[in-house]
CSV table of N, CA and C and ligand atoms in Angstrom, one decimal:
chain,number,residue,atom,x,y,z
A,1,UNK,N,47.8,68.1,-35.3
A,1,UNK,CA,46.9,67.5,-36.1
A,1,UNK,C,45.1,68.4,-36.1
A,2,UNK,N,45.1,68.4,-35.2
A,2,UNK,CA,43.8,69.6,-35.1
A,2,UNK,C,43.9,70.6,-35.5
A,3,UNK,N,45.7,71.5,-35.5
A,3,UNK,CA,45.3,72.9,-36.2
A,3,UNK,C,45.6,72.3,-37.5
A,4,UNK,N,46.4,71.5,-38.1
A,4,UNK,CA,46.2,71.3,-39.9
A,4,UNK,C,44.5,71.1,-39.9
A,5,UNK,N,43.8,70.2,-39.5
A,5,UNK,CA,42.6,70.2,-40.1
A,5,UNK,C,41.9,71.2,-40.5
A,6,UNK,N,42.0,72.5,-39.3
A,6,UNK,CA,41.2,73.3,-39.1
A,6,UNK,C,41.8,74.1,-40.0
A,7,UNK,N,42.9,74.2,-40.2
A,7,UNK,CA,43.8,75.3,-41.5
A,7,UNK,C,43.0,74.5,-42.8
A,8,UNK,N,43.1,73.2,-43.1
A,8,UNK,CA,42.8,73.0,-44.4
A,8,UNK,C,41.3,73.1,-44.7
A,9,UNK,N,40.3,72.5,-43.4
A,9,UNK,CA,38.9,72.8,-43.6
A,9,UNK,C,38.7,74.7,-44.1
A,10,UNK,N,39.8,75.3,-43.2
A,10,UNK,CA,39.2,76.9,-43.3
A,10,UNK,C,39.6,77.2,-45.0
A,11,UNK,N,40.6,77.1,-45.0
A,11,UNK,CA,41.4,76.9,-46.7
A,11,UNK,C,40.1,76.6,-47.8
A,12,UNK,N,40.0,74.9,-47.7
A,12,UNK,CA,38.7,74.5,-48.2
A,12,UNK,C,37.9,75.4,-48.6
A,13,UNK,N,36.9,75.9,-47.7
A,13,UNK,CA,36.1,76.9,-47.8
A,13,UNK,C,35.9,77.4,-49.3
A,14,UNK,N,37.4,78.5,-49.5
A,14,UNK,CA,37.5,79.2,-50.6
A,14,UNK,C,37.4,78.7,-52.0
A,15,UNK,N,37.9,77.3,-52.1
A,15,UNK,CA,37.1,76.1,-53.1
A,15,UNK,C,36.0,76.4,-53.2
A,16,UNK,N,35.2,75.6,-52.3
A,16,UNK,CA,33.9,75.8,-52.3
A,16,UNK,C,33.2,77.0,-53.0
A,17,UNK,N,33.2,78.1,-52.0
A,17,UNK,CA,32.9,79.0,-52.7
A,17,UNK,C,33.5,79.4,-54.2
A,18,UNK,N,34.6,79.7,-54.3
A,18,UNK,CA,34.9,80.0,-55.9
A,18,UNK,C,34.1,79.1,-56.8
A,19,UNK,N,34.8,77.8,-56.8
A,19,UNK,CA,33.9,76.8,-58.0
A,19,UNK,C,32.6,77.2,-57.6
A,20,UNK,N,31.7,77.3,-56.7
A,20,UNK,CA,30.5,77.3,-56.5
A,20,UNK,C,29.7,78.9,-57.1
A,21,UNK,N,30.7,79.8,-57.2
A,21,UNK,CA,30.2,81.3,-57.7
A,21,UNK,C,30.5,80.8,-59.1
A,22,UNK,N,31.5,80.4,-59.7
A,22,UNK,CA,31.7,80.0,-61.1
A,22,UNK,C,30.6,79.5,-61.5
A,23,UNK,N,30.3,78.1,-61.1
A,23,UNK,CA,29.3,77.2,-61.6
A,23,UNK,C,28.1,78.1,-61.9
A,24,UNK,N,27.6,78.7,-60.9
A,24,UNK,CA,26.5,79.4,-60.7
A,24,UNK,C,26.7,80.7,-61.5
A,25,UNK,N,27.3,81.3,-61.7
A,25,UNK,CA,27.3,82.4,-62.8
A,25,UNK,C,27.3,82.1,-64.4
A,26,UNK,N,28.0,80.8,-64.3
A,26,UNK,CA,28.1,80.4,-66.0
A,26,UNK,C,26.7,80.0,-66.3
A,27,UNK,N,26.1,79.5,-65.1
A,27,UNK,CA,24.5,78.8,-65.4
A,27,UNK,C,23.8,80.0,-65.4
A,28,UNK,N,23.9,81.3,-64.7
A,28,UNK,CA,22.8,82.3,-65.4
A,28,UNK,C,23.2,82.8,-66.6
A,29,UNK,N,24.5,83.0,-66.8
A,29,UNK,CA,25.0,83.6,-68.4
A,29,UNK,C,24.5,82.6,-69.4
A,30,UNK,N,24.2,81.1,-69.2
A,30,UNK,CA,24.2,80.1,-70.0
A,30,UNK,C,22.3,80.4,-70.1
A,31,UNK,N,21.6,80.5,-69.3
A,31,UNK,CA,20.2,80.5,-69.3
A,31,UNK,C,19.8,82.3,-69.9
A,32,UNK,N,20.6,83.2,-69.6
A,32,UNK,CA,20.0,84.4,-70.0
A,32,UNK,C,20.6,84.3,-71.8
A,33,UNK,N,21.5,83.8,-71.9
A,33,UNK,CA,22.3,84.0,-73.2
A,33,UNK,C,21.8,82.6,-74.6
A,34,UNK,N,20.8,81.9,-73.6
A,34,UNK,CA,20.6,80.8,-74.1
A,34,UNK,C,21.2,80.0,-74.9
A,35,UNK,N,22.5,79.3,-74.3
A,35,UNK,CA,23.7,78.9,-75.1
A,35,UNK,C,23.7,77.2,-74.3
A,36,UNK,N,24.2,76.5,-75.2
A,36,UNK,CA,24.1,75.0,-74.3
A,36,UNK,C,24.9,74.9,-73.8
A,37,UNK,N,24.6,73.5,-73.5
A,37,UNK,CA,25.4,73.0,-71.9
A,37,UNK,C,26.5,72.4,-72.8
A,38,UNK,N,27.8,73.4,-71.5
A,38,UNK,CA,29.6,72.6,-72.7
A,38,UNK,C,30.1,72.0,-71.5
A,39,UNK,N,31.0,71.4,-72.0
A,39,UNK,CA,31.9,70.4,-71.1
A,39,UNK,C,32.4,71.2,-69.7
A,40,UNK,N,32.5,72.5,-70.3
A,40,UNK,CA,33.4,73.7,-69.4
A,40,UNK,C,31.9,73.7,-68.0
A,41,UNK,N,30.8,73.7,-68.6
A,41,UNK,CA,29.9,73.7,-67.7
A,41,UNK,C,29.9,72.6,-66.9
A,42,UNK,N,29.9,71.1,-67.1
A,42,UNK,CA,30.0,70.2,-66.5
A,42,UNK,C,31.3,70.2,-65.6
A,43,UNK,N,32.3,70.3,-66.0
A,43,UNK,CA,34.1,70.9,-65.5
A,43,UNK,C,33.4,71.7,-64.1
A,44,UNK,N,32.7,72.7,-64.1
A,44,UNK,CA,32.7,73.2,-62.8
A,44,UNK,C,31.5,73.1,-62.1
A,45,UNK,N,30.8,72.3,-62.3
A,45,UNK,CA,29.8,71.7,-61.6
A,45,UNK,C,30.6,70.1,-60.7
A,46,UNK,N,31.2,69.5,-61.4
A,46,UNK,CA,32.3,68.5,-60.6
A,46,UNK,C,33.5,68.9,-59.8
A,47,UNK,N,33.9,70.0,-60.1
A,47,UNK,CA,35.0,70.7,-59.1
A,47,UNK,C,34.2,71.4,-58.1
A,48,UNK,N,33.1,71.8,-58.3
A,48,UNK,CA,32.1,72.1,-57.1
A,48,UNK,C,31.9,70.7,-55.9
A,49,UNK,N,31.6,69.9,-56.4
A,49,UNK,CA,31.4,68.6,-56.1
A,49,UNK,C,32.2,68.3,-55.3
A,50,UNK,N,33.7,68.4,-56.0
A,50,UNK,CA,34.7,67.8,-55.5
A,50,UNK,C,35.2,68.7,-54.0
A,51,UNK,N,35.3,69.4,-53.9
A,51,UNK,CA,35.7,70.9,-53.2
A,51,UNK,C,34.7,70.4,-52.1
A,52,UNK,N,33.0,70.3,-52.3
A,52,UNK,CA,32.0,70.3,-51.2
A,52,UNK,C,32.2,69.2,-50.2
A,53,UNK,N,32.8,67.5,-51.4
A,53,UNK,CA,33.1,66.5,-50.6
A,53,UNK,C,34.4,66.7,-49.9
A,54,UNK,N,35.2,66.8,-50.4
A,54,UNK,CA,36.8,66.9,-49.8
A,54,UNK,C,36.3,67.8,-47.9
A,55,UNK,N,35.6,68.8,-48.4
A,55,UNK,CA,35.3,69.4,-47.2
A,55,UNK,C,34.3,68.5,-46.0
A,56,UNK,N,33.2,67.6,-47.1
A,56,UNK,CA,32.8,67.1,-45.8
A,56,UNK,C,33.4,66.2,-45.2
A,57,UNK,N,34.5,65.5,-45.7
A,57,UNK,CA,35.1,64.7,-45.2
A,57,UNK,C,36.3,65.5,-44.1
A,58,UNK,N,37.1,66.4,-44.3
A,58,UNK,CA,37.6,67.2,-43.4
A,58,UNK,C,36.7,67.4,-42.1
A,59,UNK,N,35.4,68.0,-42.7
A,59,UNK,CA,34.4,68.4,-41.7
A,59,UNK,C,33.8,67.3,-40.5
A,60,UNK,N,34.0,66.0,-41.3
A,60,UNK,CA,33.5,65.0,-40.5
A,60,UNK,C,35.0,64.3,-39.3
A,61,UNK,N,36.4,64.5,-39.8
A,61,UNK,CA,37.1,64.4,-39.1
A,61,UNK,C,37.3,65.3,-38.0
A,62,UNK,N,37.2,66.2,-37.9
A,62,UNK,CA,37.4,67.1,-37.1
A,62,UNK,C,36.0,67.0,-36.1
A,63,UNK,N,34.9,66.5,-36.9
A,63,UNK,CA,33.7,66.8,-36.3
A,63,UNK,C,34.1,65.4,-34.9
A,64,UNK,N,34.3,64.5,-35.7
A,64,UNK,CA,34.4,62.8,-34.7
A,64,UNK,C,35.9,63.2,-33.9
A,65,UNK,N,36.9,63.5,-34.7
A,65,UNK,CA,38.2,63.2,-33.7
A,65,UNK,C,38.5,63.6,-32.8
A,66,UNK,N,38.7,65.5,-34.1
A,66,UNK,CA,39.7,66.1,-33.4
A,66,UNK,C,38.7,67.4,-32.4
A,67,UNK,N,38.1,68.0,-33.1
A,67,UNK,CA,37.5,69.4,-32.3
A,67,UNK,C,37.1,69.6,-30.5
A,68,UNK,N,38.1,69.7,-29.9
A,68,UNK,CA,37.2,69.7,-28.7
A,68,UNK,C,35.7,70.3,-28.7
A,69,UNK,N,35.7,71.4,-29.2
A,69,UNK,CA,34.2,71.7,-28.9
A,69,UNK,C,33.0,70.9,-29.1
A,70,UNK,N,32.9,69.8,-30.4
A,70,UNK,CA,32.3,68.8,-30.7
A,70,UNK,C,31.8,68.1,-30.3
A,71,UNK,N,33.5,67.5,-29.4
A,71,UNK,CA,33.5,66.3,-28.9
A,71,UNK,C,32.9,66.5,-27.2
A,72,UNK,N,32.8,67.8,-26.8
A,72,UNK,CA,32.2,68.1,-25.6
A,72,UNK,C,31.0,68.0,-26.3
A,73,UNK,N,30.4,69.3,-27.0
A,73,UNK,CA,29.2,69.0,-27.1
A,73,UNK,C,28.0,67.8,-27.7
A,74,UNK,N,29.0,66.7,-28.1
A,74,UNK,CA,27.8,65.5,-28.5
A,74,UNK,C,27.9,64.7,-26.8
A,75,UNK,N,28.8,64.9,-26.2
A,75,UNK,CA,29.1,64.3,-24.8
A,75,UNK,C,27.8,64.6,-24.0
A,76,UNK,N,28.1,65.9,-24.1
A,76,UNK,CA,27.0,66.8,-22.8
A,76,UNK,C,25.9,67.6,-23.9
A,77,UNK,N,25.2,67.0,-24.3
A,77,UNK,CA,23.9,67.9,-25.7
A,77,UNK,C,23.7,69.1,-24.7
A,78,UNK,N,22.7,68.6,-24.0
A,78,UNK,CA,22.2,69.6,-23.2
A,78,UNK,C,22.8,71.0,-22.7
A,79,UNK,N,24.1,70.7,-22.5
A,79,UNK,CA,24.7,71.8,-21.9
A,79,UNK,C,25.6,72.8,-23.2
A,80,UNK,N,25.7,71.9,-24.0
A,80,UNK,CA,26.3,72.6,-25.5
A,80,UNK,C,25.3,73.3,-26.3
A,81,UNK,N,23.6,73.0,-26.2
A,81,UNK,CA,22.7,74.5,-26.8
A,81,UNK,C,22.8,75.4,-25.9
A,82,UNK,N,23.2,75.5,-24.5
A,82,UNK,CA,23.1,76.6,-23.9
A,82,UNK,C,24.4,77.4,-24.6
A,83,UNK,N,25.3,77.2,-25.1
A,83,UNK,CA,26.4,77.7,-25.8
A,83,UNK,C,26.5,78.0,-26.9
A,84,UNK,N,26.3,79.2,-27.6
A,84,UNK,CA,26.1,79.4,-29.0
A,84,UNK,C,27.5,78.9,-29.7
A,85,UNK,N,28.9,79.1,-29.0
A,85,UNK,CA,29.7,78.4,-29.9
A,85,UNK,C,29.5,76.8,-30.0
A,86,UNK,N,29.2,76.4,-29.1
A,86,UNK,CA,28.9,74.6,-28.8
A,86,UNK,C,28.0,74.6,-30.1
A,87,UNK,N,26.7,75.1,-29.9
A,87,UNK,CA,25.7,74.7,-30.7
A,87,UNK,C,26.0,75.1,-31.9
A,88,UNK,N,26.7,76.0,-32.8
A,88,UNK,CA,27.0,76.3,-33.7
A,88,UNK,C,27.4,74.9,-34.1
A,89,UNK,N,28.6,74.8,-33.4
A,89,UNK,CA,29.4,73.8,-34.2
A,89,UNK,C,29.3,72.4,-34.0
A,90,UNK,N,28.0,72.2,-33.2
A,90,UNK,CA,27.6,70.8,-32.7
A,90,UNK,C,26.3,70.5,-33.5
A,91,UNK,N,25.5,71.5,-33.7
A,91,UNK,CA,24.5,71.3,-34.4
A,91,UNK,C,23.8,71.9,-36.0
A,92,UNK,N,24.3,73.1,-35.8
A,92,UNK,CA,23.9,74.3,-36.9
A,92,UNK,C,25.0,74.1,-37.8
A,93,UNK,N,26.2,74.7,-38.1
A,93,UNK,CA,26.9,74.2,-38.9
A,93,UNK,C,27.1,73.0,-39.8
A,94,UNK,N,26.9,71.9,-39.1
A,94,UNK,CA,27.0,70.6,-39.4
A,94,UNK,C,26.1,70.1,-40.6
A,95,UNK,N,24.8,70.4,-39.6
A,95,UNK,CA,23.5,70.3,-40.7
A,95,UNK,C,23.5,70.9,-42.0
A,96,UNK,N,23.9,72.4,-41.6
A,96,UNK,CA,23.6,73.4,-42.8
A,96,UNK,C,24.3,72.8,-43.6
A,97,UNK,N,25.7,72.3,-43.6
A,97,UNK,CA,26.6,71.7,-44.3
A,97,UNK,C,26.2,70.9,-45.2
A,98,UNK,N,25.8,69.9,-44.4
A,98,UNK,CA,25.9,68.1,-44.8
A,98,UNK,C,24.2,68.3,-45.9
A,99,UNK,N,22.9,69.6,-45.5
A,99,UNK,CA,22.0,69.6,-46.4
A,99,UNK,C,22.5,70.1,-47.7
A,100,UNK,N,23.7,70.8,-47.4
A,100,UNK,CA,23.8,72.0,-49.2
A,100,UNK,C,24.4,71.2,-50.0
A,101,UNK,N,25.7,69.9,-48.9
A,101,UNK,CA,26.0,69.0,-50.2
A,101,UNK,C,25.1,68.1,-50.9
A,102,UNK,N,24.2,67.0,-49.7
A,102,UNK,CA,23.3,67.0,-50.6
A,102,UNK,C,22.3,67.3,-51.7
A,103,UNK,N,22.3,68.7,-51.4
A,103,UNK,CA,21.4,69.7,-52.7
A,103,UNK,C,23.0,69.4,-53.9
A,104,UNK,N,23.6,70.1,-53.4
A,104,UNK,CA,24.9,70.1,-54.8
A,104,UNK,C,24.9,68.8,-55.8
A,105,UNK,N,24.9,67.4,-54.7
A,105,UNK,CA,24.7,66.4,-55.5
A,105,UNK,C,23.3,66.0,-55.9
A,106,UNK,N,22.5,66.1,-55.4
A,106,UNK,CA,20.9,66.2,-56.2
A,106,UNK,C,20.8,67.2,-57.4
A,107,UNK,N,21.6,68.3,-57.4
A,107,UNK,CA,21.4,69.1,-58.6
A,107,UNK,C,22.1,68.6,-59.7
A,108,UNK,N,23.5,68.1,-59.4
A,108,UNK,CA,24.6,67.2,-60.5
A,108,UNK,C,23.6,66.2,-61.1
A,109,UNK,N,22.8,65.4,-60.4
A,109,UNK,CA,22.2,64.2,-61.0
A,109,UNK,C,20.7,64.8,-61.8
A,110,UNK,N,20.4,65.8,-61.6
A,110,UNK,CA,19.0,66.3,-62.1
A,110,UNK,C,19.6,66.7,-63.2
A,111,UNK,N,20.9,68.0,-63.1
A,111,UNK,CA,21.2,68.6,-64.5
A,111,UNK,C,21.7,67.1,-65.7
A,112,UNK,N,22.3,66.0,-65.0
A,112,UNK,CA,23.0,65.0,-66.0
A,112,UNK,C,21.5,64.3,-66.9
A,113,UNK,N,20.7,63.7,-65.9
A,113,UNK,CA,19.1,63.6,-66.4
A,113,UNK,C,18.3,64.5,-67.5
A,114,UNK,N,18.7,65.5,-66.9
A,114,UNK,CA,17.7,66.9,-68.0
A,114,UNK,C,18.4,66.9,-69.4
A,115,UNK,N,17.5,66.7,-70.3
A,115,UNK,CA,18.0,66.4,-71.6
A,115,UNK,C,18.2,67.9,-72.4
A,116,UNK,N,17.3,68.7,-71.7
A,116,UNK,CA,17.3,69.8,-72.5
A,116,UNK,C,18.4,71.0,-71.8
A,117,UNK,N,19.3,71.8,-72.9
A,117,UNK,CA,20.4,72.3,-72.6
A,117,UNK,C,19.9,73.7,-71.3
A,118,UNK,N,18.8,74.6,-71.7
A,118,UNK,CA,17.8,75.5,-70.9
A,118,UNK,C,17.3,74.9,-69.4
A,119,UNK,N,17.1,73.5,-69.5
A,119,UNK,CA,16.6,72.8,-68.3
A,119,UNK,C,17.8,72.8,-67.5
A,120,UNK,N,19.1,72.4,-68.0
A,120,UNK,CA,20.4,72.5,-67.2
A,120,UNK,C,20.4,73.5,-66.8
A,121,UNK,N,20.7,74.4,-67.6
A,121,UNK,CA,21.0,75.7,-67.2
A,121,UNK,C,20.3,76.4,-65.2
A,122,UNK,N,18.8,75.9,-65.7
A,122,UNK,CA,17.5,76.5,-65.2
A,122,UNK,C,18.0,76.0,-63.6
A,123,UNK,N,17.9,74.5,-63.9
A,123,UNK,CA,18.5,73.9,-62.2
A,123,UNK,C,19.9,74.1,-61.8
A,124,UNK,N,20.8,74.4,-62.8
A,124,UNK,CA,22.0,74.5,-61.9
A,124,UNK,C,21.7,76.3,-61.0
A,125,UNK,N,21.1,77.2,-61.7
A,125,UNK,CA,21.1,78.3,-61.1
A,125,UNK,C,19.9,78.6,-60.1
A,126,UNK,N,19.3,77.8,-59.8
A,126,UNK,CA,18.1,77.4,-58.9
A,126,UNK,C,19.1,76.7,-57.4
A,127,UNK,N,19.2,75.2,-57.9
A,127,UNK,CA,20.0,75.1,-56.7
A,127,UNK,C,21.1,75.0,-56.4
A,128,UNK,N,22.4,75.3,-57.3
A,128,UNK,CA,23.5,75.7,-56.9
A,128,UNK,C,23.4,77.2,-56.2
A,129,UNK,N,22.5,78.0,-57.0
A,129,UNK,CA,22.1,79.3,-56.2
A,129,UNK,C,21.7,79.2,-54.4
A,130,UNK,N,20.6,78.2,-54.4
A,130,UNK,CA,20.3,78.1,-53.0
A,130,UNK,C,21.4,77.2,-51.9
A,131,UNK,N,22.4,76.2,-52.5
A,131,UNK,CA,23.5,76.1,-52.1
A,131,UNK,C,24.7,76.8,-51.3
A,132,UNK,N,25.0,78.0,-52.5
A,132,UNK,CA,25.5,79.2,-52.4
A,132,UNK,C,25.2,79.9,-51.1
A,133,UNK,N,23.9,80.3,-50.8
A,133,UNK,CA,23.4,80.8,-50.0
A,133,UNK,C,23.2,80.2,-48.4
A,134,UNK,N,23.0,79.3,-48.4
A,134,UNK,CA,23.1,78.4,-47.7
A,134,UNK,C,24.8,78.3,-46.6
A,135,UNK,N,25.7,77.9,-47.7
A,135,UNK,CA,26.8,78.1,-47.5
A,135,UNK,C,27.4,79.3,-47.2
A,136,UNK,N,27.0,80.3,-47.4
A,136,UNK,CA,27.7,81.7,-47.2
A,136,UNK,C,26.7,82.0,-45.7
A,137,UNK,N,25.7,81.4,-45.6
A,137,UNK,CA,24.9,82.2,-44.3
A,137,UNK,C,25.8,81.1,-43.0
A,138,UNK,N,26.1,79.8,-43.3
A,138,UNK,CA,26.1,78.7,-42.4
A,138,UNK,C,27.9,78.8,-42.3
A,139,UNK,N,28.9,79.8,-42.9
A,139,UNK,CA,30.4,80.1,-42.4
A,139,UNK,C,30.5,80.9,-41.4
A,140,UNK,N,31.6,80.6,-40.3
A,140,UNK,CA,31.4,81.4,-39.2
A,140,UNK,C,32.5,82.5,-39.5
A,141,UNK,N,32.0,83.8,-40.3
A,141,UNK,CA,32.5,84.9,-40.4
A,141,UNK,C,33.1,85.4,-39.8
A,142,UNK,N,34.2,86.2,-39.8
A,142,UNK,CA,34.9,87.0,-38.7
A,142,UNK,C,34.4,88.1,-38.6
A,143,UNK,N,33.0,89.0,-39.2
A,143,UNK,CA,32.8,90.0,-39.2
A,143,UNK,C,31.2,90.0,-38.8
A,144,UNK,N,30.9,88.7,-38.3
A,144,UNK,CA,29.6,88.2,-37.5
A,144,UNK,C,29.5,89.0,-36.0
A,145,UNK,N,28.7,89.7,-35.8
A,145,UNK,CA,28.5,90.3,-34.3
A,145,UNK,C,28.0,89.5,-33.5
A,146,UNK,N,28.2,89.2,-32.0
A,146,UNK,CA,27.5,88.0,-31.3
A,146,UNK,C,26.0,88.3,-31.5
A,147,UNK,N,25.5,87.4,-31.2
A,147,UNK,CA,25.6,86.2,-30.7
A,147,UNK,C,26.1,85.3,-31.8
A,148,UNK,N,26.3,85.5,-33.0
A,148,UNK,CA,26.8,84.7,-34.2
A,148,UNK,C,28.3,84.3,-34.0
A,149,UNK,N,28.5,83.1,-34.3
A,149,UNK,CA,29.4,82.5,-33.9
A,149,UNK,C,31.2,83.4,-35.1
A,150,UNK,N,32.3,83.8,-35.0
A,150,UNK,CA,33.0,84.3,-35.4
A,150,UNK,C,34.2,83.4,-35.8
A,151,UNK,N,34.9,83.3,-37.2
A,151,UNK,CA,36.4,82.8,-37.1
A,151,UNK,C,37.1,83.8,-38.4
A,152,UNK,N,38.4,83.7,-38.4
A,152,UNK,CA,39.1,83.9,-39.1
A,152,UNK,C,39.0,83.8,-40.8
A,153,UNK,N,39.5,84.7,-42.1
A,153,UNK,CA,39.2,84.4,-43.4
A,153,UNK,C,40.0,83.1,-43.8
A,154,UNK,N,41.1,83.0,-42.6
A,154,UNK,CA,41.9,81.6,-42.8
A,154,UNK,C,42.8,81.2,-41.7
A,155,UNK,N,42.3,79.9,-41.3
A,155,UNK,CA,42.9,79.9,-39.8
A,155,UNK,C,44.6,79.7,-40.1
A,156,UNK,N,45.5,80.3,-38.7
A,156,UNK,CA,46.7,80.0,-39.1
A,156,UNK,C,47.3,78.9,-38.3
B,1,LIG,C1,30.8,73.4,-47.4
B,1,LIG,C2,31.0,73.1,-46.5
B,1,LIG,C3,31.9,73.6,-45.2
B,1,LIG,C4,32.0,74.8,-45.2
B,1,LIG,C5,32.3,75.9,-46.4
B,1,LIG,C6,33.1,74.9,-43.8
B,1,LIG,C7,33.6,76.0,-43.5
B,1,LIG,C8,33.9,76.2,-41.8
B,1,LIG,C9,34.7,77.2,-41.5
B,1,LIG,C10,35.2,78.6,-42.2
B,1,LIG,C11,35.4,76.8,-40.4
B,1,LIG,C12,36.1,77.9,-39.5
B,1,LIG,C13,37.5,77.1,-39.4
B,1,LIG,C14,38.4,78.6,-38.5
B,1,LIG,O1,38.3,78.1,-37.3
B,1,LIG,O2,39.1,78.9,-39.1
B,1,LIG,C15,34.8,75.3,-39.8
B,1,LIG,C16,35.0,74.9,-38.6
B,1,LIG,C17,34.2,73.7,-38.3
B,1,LIG,N1,33.7,72.8,-39.2
B,1,LIG,FE1,33.0,73.3,-41.1
B,1,LIG,N2,32.3,73.8,-43.1
B,1,LIG,C18,32.0,73.0,-44.1
B,1,LIG,C19,31.3,71.6,-44.1
B,1,LIG,C20,31.1,70.9,-42.8
B,1,LIG,C21,30.5,69.7,-42.1
B,1,LIG,C22,30.2,68.6,-43.1
B,1,LIG,C23,31.3,69.7,-41.1
B,1,LIG,C24,30.7,68.6,-40.2
B,1,LIG,C25,30.1,67.1,-40.5
B,1,LIG,C26,31.9,70.4,-40.1
B,1,LIG,C27,32.4,70.5,-39.1
B,1,LIG,C28,33.5,71.8,-39.0
B,1,LIG,C29,33.6,71.6,-37.0
B,1,LIG,C30,33.5,70.4,-36.3
B,1,LIG,C31,34.2,72.9,-37.0
B,1,LIG,C32,34.9,73.8,-35.8
B,1,LIG,C33,35.7,73.2,-35.3
B,1,LIG,C34,36.4,73.7,-33.9
B,1,LIG,O3,36.6,74.9,-34.0
B,1,LIG,O4,37.0,72.9,-33.4
B,1,LIG,N3,32.1,71.7,-41.5
B,1,LIG,N4,33.9,75.1,-40.9
């Protein structure tokens, strides 16, 4: 169960990154090309939100029930703060990702409320852009040198 959830969480990262990148690039194109806000722009924002929410759900299941790292980290918080991996998965990774997912939701509400298409694209460029940067920083990439935490590109 733990391994399956970790595999799904690892795979879903690619869904978040791809939908986020498409939504962001479309917003840049819309802003620079002075293009109207289309149903496709809406769709990619929605797909980003859905994949981020699914990732939040699997992340919470891992955090609360399955991961031995976070279970130990929560029980012995002071000791976890001394270990790079335990601190990363108990505090840094979830905090950064929850903030990011909240940012994506706020962006979608602001886009919906904005009347002017150019304003919609501008909000998407800035807020999806910041969200994508935060996500890329908070992922444990395999090429990260110590003391950063590294994990494979796809969990087996
Ligand atoms: C966009 C959001 C997120 C992305 C892209 C993401 C990505 C990842 C990746 C790539 C891993 C490494 C998987 C592996 O070992 O192969 C990981 C591990 C983990 N993530 Fe996330 N994550 C996100 C959100 C969250 C959230 C919101 C939580 C908690 C509330 C969370 C909790 C965890 C935990 C507990 C682990 C590791 C558990 C272990 O190794 O025992 N993640 N995440």
